[in-house]
mmCIF file of C-alpha atoms in Angstrom:
data_model
loop_
_atom_site.group_PDB
_atom_site.id
_atom_site.type_symbol
_atom_site.label_atom_id
_atom_site.label_comp_id
_atom_site.label_asym_id
_atom_site.label_seq_id
_atom_site.Cartn_x
_atom_site.Cartn_y
_atom_site.Cartn_z
ATOM 1 C CA MET A 19 105.604 96.894 102.087
ATOM 2 C CA SER A 20 106.513 98.911 105.145
ATOM 3 C CA PRO A 21 105.418 102.573 105.391
ATOM 4 C CA LYS A 22 109.068 103.494 105.980
ATOM 5 C CA PHE A 23 110.147 101.903 102.684
ATOM 6 C CA LEU A 24 107.229 103.484 100.871
ATOM 7 C CA ARG A 25 108.156 106.969 102.111
ATOM 8 C CA SER A 26 111.775 106.316 101.094
ATOM 9 C CA GLU A 27 110.730 105.397 97.562
ATOM 10 C CA LEU A 28 108.299 108.277 97.247
ATOM 11 C CA SER A 29 110.856 110.764 98.441
ATOM 12 C CA ARG A 30 112.951 109.895 95.372
ATOM 13 C CA LEU A 31 110.241 110.813 92.896
ATOM 14 C CA PRO A 32 111.049 113.800 90.702
ATOM 15 C CA TYR A 33 109.038 116.844 91.588
ATOM 16 C CA PRO A 34 107.419 118.790 88.750
ATOM 17 C CA PRO A 35 109.667 121.720 87.916
ATOM 18 C CA ALA A 36 108.719 124.969 89.632
ATOM 19 C CA GLU A 37 110.841 127.066 87.308
ATOM 20 C CA SER A 38 111.464 127.043 83.534
ATOM 21 C CA ASP A 39 112.836 129.449 80.917
ATOM 22 C CA ASP A 40 110.195 128.338 78.463
ATOM 23 C CA PRO A 41 107.847 131.322 77.770
ATOM 24 C CA LEU A 42 104.860 128.932 77.793
ATOM 25 C CA PHE A 43 105.634 127.753 81.307
ATOM 26 C CA ILE A 44 103.427 129.346 83.975
ATOM 27 C CA GLN A 45 105.633 129.444 87.068
ATOM 28 C CA SER A 46 102.835 130.017 89.522
ATOM 29 C CA ILE A 47 101.183 126.763 88.444
ATOM 30 C CA GLY A 48 104.540 124.987 88.639
ATOM 31 C CA ARG A 49 105.004 126.175 92.200
ATOM 32 C CA ALA A 50 101.482 125.097 93.150
ATOM 33 C CA MET A 51 102.208 121.594 91.879
ATOM 34 C CA GLN A 52 105.496 121.651 93.774
ATOM 35 C CA VAL A 53 103.578 122.305 96.981
ATOM 36 C CA LEU A 54 101.099 119.498 96.304
ATOM 37 C CA SER A 55 103.923 117.117 95.583
ATOM 38 C CA VAL A 56 105.512 117.394 99.023
ATOM 39 C CA PHE A 57 102.745 115.167 100.393
ATOM 40 C CA HIS A 58 104.253 112.248 98.439
ATOM 41 C CA GLN A 59 106.906 111.859 101.138
ATOM 42 C CA THR A 60 104.921 112.081 104.356
ATOM 43 C CA ASP A 61 102.480 110.059 106.365
ATOM 44 C CA ARG A 62 101.209 112.935 108.525
ATOM 45 C CA PRO A 63 99.929 116.476 108.172
ATOM 46 C CA LEU A 64 102.530 119.117 107.362
ATOM 47 C CA SER A 65 103.015 122.572 108.811
ATOM 48 C CA LEU A 66 103.548 125.652 106.653
ATOM 49 C CA GLN A 67 107.293 125.635 107.453
ATOM 50 C CA GLU A 68 107.618 121.939 106.645
ATOM 51 C CA ILE A 69 105.949 122.446 103.246
ATOM 52 C CA SER A 70 108.254 125.365 102.576
ATOM 53 C CA THR A 71 111.314 123.256 103.463
ATOM 54 C CA LEU A 72 110.285 120.166 101.489
ATOM 55 C CA SER A 73 109.190 122.144 98.399
ATOM 56 C CA GLY A 74 112.236 124.421 98.362
ATOM 57 C CA LEU A 75 109.981 127.453 98.065
ATOM 58 C CA GLY A 76 109.929 130.516 100.249
ATOM 59 C CA ARG A 77 107.532 130.609 103.194
ATOM 60 C CA SER A 78 105.706 133.671 101.903
ATOM 61 C CA ALA A 79 105.111 132.071 98.476
ATOM 62 C CA VAL A 80 103.998 128.830 100.095
ATOM 63 C CA GLN A 81 101.557 130.655 102.324
ATOM 64 C CA ARG A 82 99.874 132.277 99.311
ATOM 65 C CA ILE A 83 99.789 129.020 97.367
ATOM 66 C CA ILE A 84 98.303 127.124 100.302
ATOM 67 C CA PHE A 85 95.674 129.808 100.792
ATOM 68 C CA THR A 86 94.669 129.546 97.111
ATOM 69 C CA LEU A 87 94.655 125.735 97.081
ATOM 70 C CA ARG A 88 92.741 125.607 100.324
ATOM 71 C CA THR A 89 90.142 128.032 98.937
ATOM 72 C CA MET A 90 89.702 125.726 95.933
ATOM 73 C CA GLY A 91 89.532 122.553 98.065
ATOM 74 C CA TYR A 92 92.854 120.999 96.987
ATOM 75 C CA ILE A 93 94.425 121.398 100.408
ATOM 76 C CA THR A 94 92.657 121.400 103.789
ATOM 77 C CA ARG A 95 93.479 121.419 107.475
ATOM 78 C CA ASP A 96 93.770 118.103 109.253
ATOM 79 C CA PRO A 97 90.615 117.412 111.346
ATOM 80 C CA ASP A 98 92.701 117.657 114.523
ATOM 81 C CA ASP A 99 94.266 120.914 113.238
ATOM 82 C CA ARG A 100 97.786 119.448 113.244
ATOM 83 C CA GLY A 101 98.677 120.787 109.823
ATOM 84 C CA TYR A 102 97.758 120.634 106.147
ATOM 85 C CA VAL A 103 96.704 117.592 104.098
ATOM 86 C CA PRO A 104 95.469 117.085 100.505
ATOM 87 C CA GLY A 105 91.833 118.055 99.977
ATOM 88 C CA LEU A 106 88.862 116.192 98.594
ATOM 89 C CA ARG A 107 89.103 117.834 95.165
ATOM 90 C CA ILE A 108 92.266 115.774 94.454
ATOM 91 C CA LEU A 109 90.033 112.710 94.095
ATOM 92 C CA ASP A 110 88.097 114.349 91.252
ATOM 93 C CA HIS A 111 91.295 114.292 89.177
ATOM 94 C CA SER A 112 92.010 110.696 90.127
ATOM 95 C CA LEU A 113 88.559 109.785 88.764
ATOM 96 C CA ASP A 114 89.216 111.740 85.561
ATOM 97 C CA PHE A 115 92.424 109.776 85.041
ATOM 98 C CA GLN A 116 90.634 106.456 85.528
ATOM 99 C CA ARG A 117 87.840 107.440 83.141
ATOM 100 C CA LEU A 118 90.013 108.904 80.400
ATOM 101 C CA ASN A 119 93.305 107.002 80.366
ATOM 102 C CA PRO A 120 93.059 104.689 77.333
ATOM 103 C CA ILE A 121 95.109 101.901 78.912
ATOM 104 C CA VAL A 122 92.954 101.791 82.011
ATOM 105 C CA VAL A 123 89.709 101.991 80.028
ATOM 106 C CA THR A 124 90.754 99.188 77.670
ATOM 107 C CA ALA A 125 92.132 97.041 80.492
ATOM 108 C CA ASN A 126 89.242 97.189 82.952
ATOM 109 C CA PRO A 127 86.899 94.595 81.306
ATOM 110 C CA VAL A 128 89.873 92.332 80.590
ATOM 111 C CA LEU A 129 91.050 92.491 84.162
ATOM 112 C CA LEU A 130 87.550 91.793 85.503
ATOM 113 C CA GLU A 131 87.249 88.672 83.354
ATOM 114 C CA LEU A 132 90.743 87.535 84.351
ATOM 115 C CA ARG A 133 89.897 88.021 88.034
ATOM 116 C CA ARG A 134 86.708 85.935 87.635
ATOM 117 C CA THR A 135 88.689 83.194 86.012
ATOM 118 C CA ILE A 136 91.703 82.909 88.275
ATOM 119 C CA ARG A 137 90.290 84.114 91.614
ATOM 120 C CA GLU A 138 93.585 85.653 92.723
ATOM 121 C CA ARG A 139 94.614 89.301 93.037
ATOM 122 C CA VAL A 140 94.919 91.016 89.655
ATOM 123 C CA ASP A 141 96.707 94.355 89.313
ATOM 124 C CA LEU A 142 97.312 96.843 86.504
ATOM 125 C CA SER A 143 100.342 99.099 86.882
ATOM 126 C CA LEU A 144 101.586 101.907 84.677
ATOM 127 C CA PHE A 145 105.277 102.281 83.819
ATOM 128 C CA ASP A 146 106.884 105.450 85.142
ATOM 129 C CA ASP A 147 110.632 105.008 84.730
ATOM 130 C CA LEU A 148 112.002 103.730 88.071
ATOM 131 C CA ARG A 149 108.573 102.796 89.428
ATOM 132 C CA LEU A 150 105.273 101.192 88.525
ATOM 133 C CA VAL A 151 102.098 102.964 89.663
ATOM 134 C CA TYR A 152 99.021 100.868 90.381
ATOM 135 C CA ALA A 153 96.018 102.004 88.359
ATOM 136 C CA SER A 154 93.688 99.073 89.141
ATOM 137 C CA ARG A 155 93.658 96.470 91.948
ATOM 138 C CA LEU A 156 91.162 93.615 92.009
ATOM 139 C CA GLN A 157 91.435 91.807 95.312
ATOM 140 C CA SER A 158 91.553 88.137 96.225
ATOM 141 C CA LYS A 159 90.503 86.703 99.575
ATOM 142 C CA ARG A 160 93.853 87.857 100.991
ATOM 143 C CA GLU A 161 93.744 91.619 101.468
ATOM 144 C CA ILE A 162 96.433 93.885 102.907
ATOM 145 C CA LEU A 163 96.381 97.614 103.137
ATOM 146 C CA SER A 164 98.980 98.314 100.458
ATOM 147 C CA SER A 165 97.270 96.006 97.980
ATOM 148 C CA THR A 166 94.068 98.036 98.028
ATOM 149 C CA MET A 167 95.539 101.410 97.205
ATOM 150 C CA ILE A 168 95.328 102.776 93.678
ATOM 151 C CA GLY A 169 98.228 105.188 93.180
ATOM 152 C CA HIS A 170 100.535 103.105 95.353
ATOM 153 C CA SER A 171 103.879 102.581 93.605
ATOM 154 C CA VAL A 172 106.560 99.924 93.654
ATOM 155 C CA PRO A 173 110.097 99.860 92.246
ATOM 156 C CA THR A 174 110.452 98.690 88.660
ATOM 157 C CA PHE A 175 113.613 96.713 89.367
ATOM 158 C CA CYS A 176 112.117 94.134 91.793
ATOM 159 C CA THR A 177 108.610 93.359 90.589
ATOM 160 C CA SER A 178 107.229 90.883 88.105
ATOM 161 C CA GLY A 179 105.560 93.701 86.173
ATOM 162 C CA GLY A 180 108.784 95.632 86.185
ATOM 163 C CA TRP A 181 110.795 92.687 84.871
ATOM 164 C CA ALA A 182 108.166 92.115 82.163
ATOM 165 C CA ILE A 183 108.443 95.728 81.072
ATOM 166 C CA LEU A 184 112.240 95.738 81.197
ATOM 167 C CA ALA A 185 112.298 92.591 79.057
ATOM 168 C CA HIS A 186 110.781 94.648 76.215
ATOM 169 C CA LEU A 187 113.489 97.335 76.407
ATOM 170 C CA ASP A 188 116.906 97.131 74.833
ATOM 171 C CA ASP A 189 119.923 96.382 76.973
ATOM 172 C CA ALA A 190 121.080 100.017 77.141
ATOM 173 C CA GLU A 191 117.686 101.156 78.468
ATOM 174 C CA VAL A 192 117.642 98.322 80.988
ATOM 175 C CA ASP A 193 121.114 99.244 82.202
ATOM 176 C CA ASP A 194 120.116 102.880 82.549
ATOM 177 C CA ILE A 195 117.076 102.088 84.705
ATOM 178 C CA LEU A 196 118.922 99.564 86.907
ATOM 179 C CA ILE A 197 121.870 101.930 87.443
ATOM 180 C CA ARG A 198 119.567 104.779 88.479
ATOM 181 C CA SER A 199 117.563 102.567 90.833
ATOM 182 C CA THR A 200 118.494 102.440 94.530
ATOM 183 C CA LEU A 201 118.324 98.601 94.526
ATOM 184 C CA THR A 202 117.094 98.658 98.120
ATOM 185 C CA ALA A 203 115.881 95.274 99.386
ATOM 186 C CA VAL A 204 112.235 95.198 100.388
ATOM 187 C CA THR A 205 112.266 91.632 101.728
ATOM 188 C CA PRO A 206 115.150 89.276 102.469
ATOM 189 C CA LYS A 207 114.494 87.683 99.013
ATOM 190 C CA THR A 208 114.564 90.895 96.983
ATOM 191 C CA ILE A 209 117.120 90.599 94.220
ATOM 192 C CA THR A 210 119.469 93.598 94.273
ATOM 193 C CA ASN A 211 122.519 92.213 92.436
ATOM 194 C CA LEU A 212 122.800 93.719 88.935
ATOM 195 C CA ASP A 213 123.908 90.489 87.285
ATOM 196 C CA ALA A 214 121.122 88.529 88.955
ATOM 197 C CA LEU A 215 118.575 91.115 87.866
ATOM 198 C CA LYS A 216 119.781 91.014 84.267
ATOM 199 C CA ALA A 217 119.517 87.200 84.391
ATOM 200 C CA LYS A 218 115.857 87.519 85.493
ATOM 201 C CA ILE A 219 115.204 89.912 82.618
ATOM 202 C CA THR A 220 116.797 87.466 80.156
ATOM 203 C CA GLU A 221 114.672 84.652 81.624
ATOM 204 C CA THR A 222 111.588 86.831 81.233
ATOM 205 C CA ARG A 223 112.379 87.490 77.574
ATOM 206 C CA ALA A 224 112.682 83.759 76.943
ATOM 207 C CA ASN A 225 109.443 82.831 78.803
ATOM 208 C CA GLY A 226 107.268 85.771 77.688
ATOM 209 C CA PHE A 227 106.284 86.486 81.306
ATOM 210 C CA ALA A 228 108.061 87.267 84.589
ATOM 211 C CA LEU A 229 107.874 85.134 87.689
ATOM 212 C CA ALA A 230 108.796 86.795 91.025
ATOM 213 C CA LEU A 231 109.013 85.165 94.429
ATOM 214 C CA GLU A 232 108.823 87.271 97.611
ATOM 215 C CA GLN A 233 110.266 90.355 95.998
ATOM 216 C CA ILE A 234 107.863 92.851 97.578
ATOM 217 C CA LEU A 235 105.924 90.801 100.146
ATOM 218 C CA ALA A 236 107.090 87.732 102.045
ATOM 219 C CA GLY A 237 105.207 84.590 101.027
ATOM 220 C CA GLU A 238 103.921 86.123 97.774
ATOM 221 C CA ILE A 239 104.357 84.776 94.252
ATOM 222 C CA THR A 240 103.532 86.975 91.254
ATOM 223 C CA ILE A 241 103.477 86.664 87.501
ATOM 224 C CA GLY A 242 103.731 89.765 85.263
ATOM 225 C CA ALA A 243 103.229 90.422 81.595
ATOM 226 C CA ALA A 244 103.857 93.676 79.730
ATOM 227 C CA ILE A 245 101.277 95.797 77.899
ATOM 228 C CA LEU A 246 102.656 97.387 74.725
ATOM 229 C CA ASP A 247 101.582 100.538 72.879
ATOM 230 C CA SER A 248 101.169 100.910 69.116
ATOM 231 C CA GLN A 249 104.951 101.312 68.761
ATOM 232 C CA ARG A 250 105.464 98.016 70.616
ATOM 233 C CA ARG A 251 106.930 99.919 73.606
ATOM 234 C CA PRO A 252 106.015 98.703 77.139
ATOM 235 C CA VAL A 253 103.715 101.120 78.901
ATOM 236 C CA ALA A 254 102.077 99.053 81.600
ATOM 237 C CA ALA A 255 101.867 95.569 83.063
ATOM 238 C CA ILE A 256 99.371 93.073 84.396
ATOM 239 C CA HIS A 257 100.480 91.119 87.446
ATOM 240 C CA VAL A 258 98.678 88.394 89.326
ATOM 241 C CA ALA A 259 99.613 87.560 92.929
ATOM 242 C CA GLY A 260 99.158 84.364 94.945
ATOM 243 C CA SER A 261 100.394 82.849 98.169
ATOM 244 C CA LEU A 262 103.333 80.440 98.374
ATOM 245 C CA ALA A 263 101.431 78.702 101.144
ATOM 246 C CA GLU A 264 98.921 77.617 98.447
ATOM 247 C CA TRP A 265 101.002 77.422 95.268
ATOM 248 C CA THR A 266 104.297 76.142 94.065
ATOM 249 C CA ALA A 267 106.084 78.297 91.494
ATOM 250 C CA LYS A 268 105.662 75.530 88.888
ATOM 251 C CA ASP A 269 101.934 75.088 89.458
ATOM 252 C CA PHE A 270 101.231 78.832 89.642
ATOM 253 C CA SER A 271 103.079 79.436 86.364
ATOM 254 C CA ARG A 272 101.490 76.500 84.544
ATOM 255 C CA LYS A 273 97.962 77.452 85.559
ATOM 256 C CA PHE A 274 98.055 81.231 85.204
ATOM 257 C CA ALA A 275 100.880 82.397 82.954
ATOM 258 C CA PRO A 276 99.093 81.681 79.646
ATOM 259 C CA LEU A 277 95.999 83.523 80.841
ATOM 260 C CA ILE A 278 97.990 86.530 81.988
ATOM 261 C CA VAL A 279 99.997 86.737 78.761
ATOM 262 C CA GLN A 280 96.797 86.489 76.699
ATOM 263 C CA ALA A 281 95.175 89.259 78.716
ATOM 264 C CA ALA A 282 98.201 91.505 78.258
ATOM 265 C CA GLN A 283 98.200 90.856 74.520
ATOM 266 C CA THR A 284 94.495 91.640 74.307
ATOM 267 C CA ILE A 285 94.955 95.000 75.998
ATOM 268 C CA SER A 286 98.037 95.730 73.909
ATOM 269 C CA ARG A 287 96.025 95.191 70.707
ATOM 270 C CA GLY A 288 93.265 97.370 72.102
#
């Protein structure tokens, strides 16, 4: 996935609210999170003025917030002093999420065993409305930069994991997500037509897994299966990726789909 497309998708993410009428809401914390969130949509250090513009907060308030966050290690200056970037302390919270999220904790041993068995890339992504966020990525012999990054996100509408999740929602929920999606093509093969997408979701419901060809990366084939919570609602997905240079869709599905579905069911029960 191109950096340009990734920035475009990240720029659409909802920022945490900086203001609320709820008496329990601490506005100063909301504004601090608003400042941290502006880095979602950039691939370079940001100046004080740029952070102010992107966050929608006044320059004076942003200056105080940055000073506080920098003192605590959550924001730092770029090594070349070109602007501000997230600080090392952010990674402490990423680790906490990995250690304490029940889906990730339950899934990790299952994913490791699946990776040993199939020897292709195995991913775990968490459902976040219009996007899936990667929480675990176990590599194959084919490595690319975007496939190594935990926290990287992809659109729900054009991924095997997204289709698998949508297949477990009712038609009204599916329509709502598809209508609110930008439906921007990532590759020449990305499906963006609403009727065609609904047909893929219907196919996924019938098969029990989703098969996607070159939706995010050219030459890639993926199979996705949904992970369900105790209410039988989709909350995450396993997807396995291979190369069309090595696999036909028929052979890839026949060999791996049962294993992926079983792994997803094991995690769901957990």
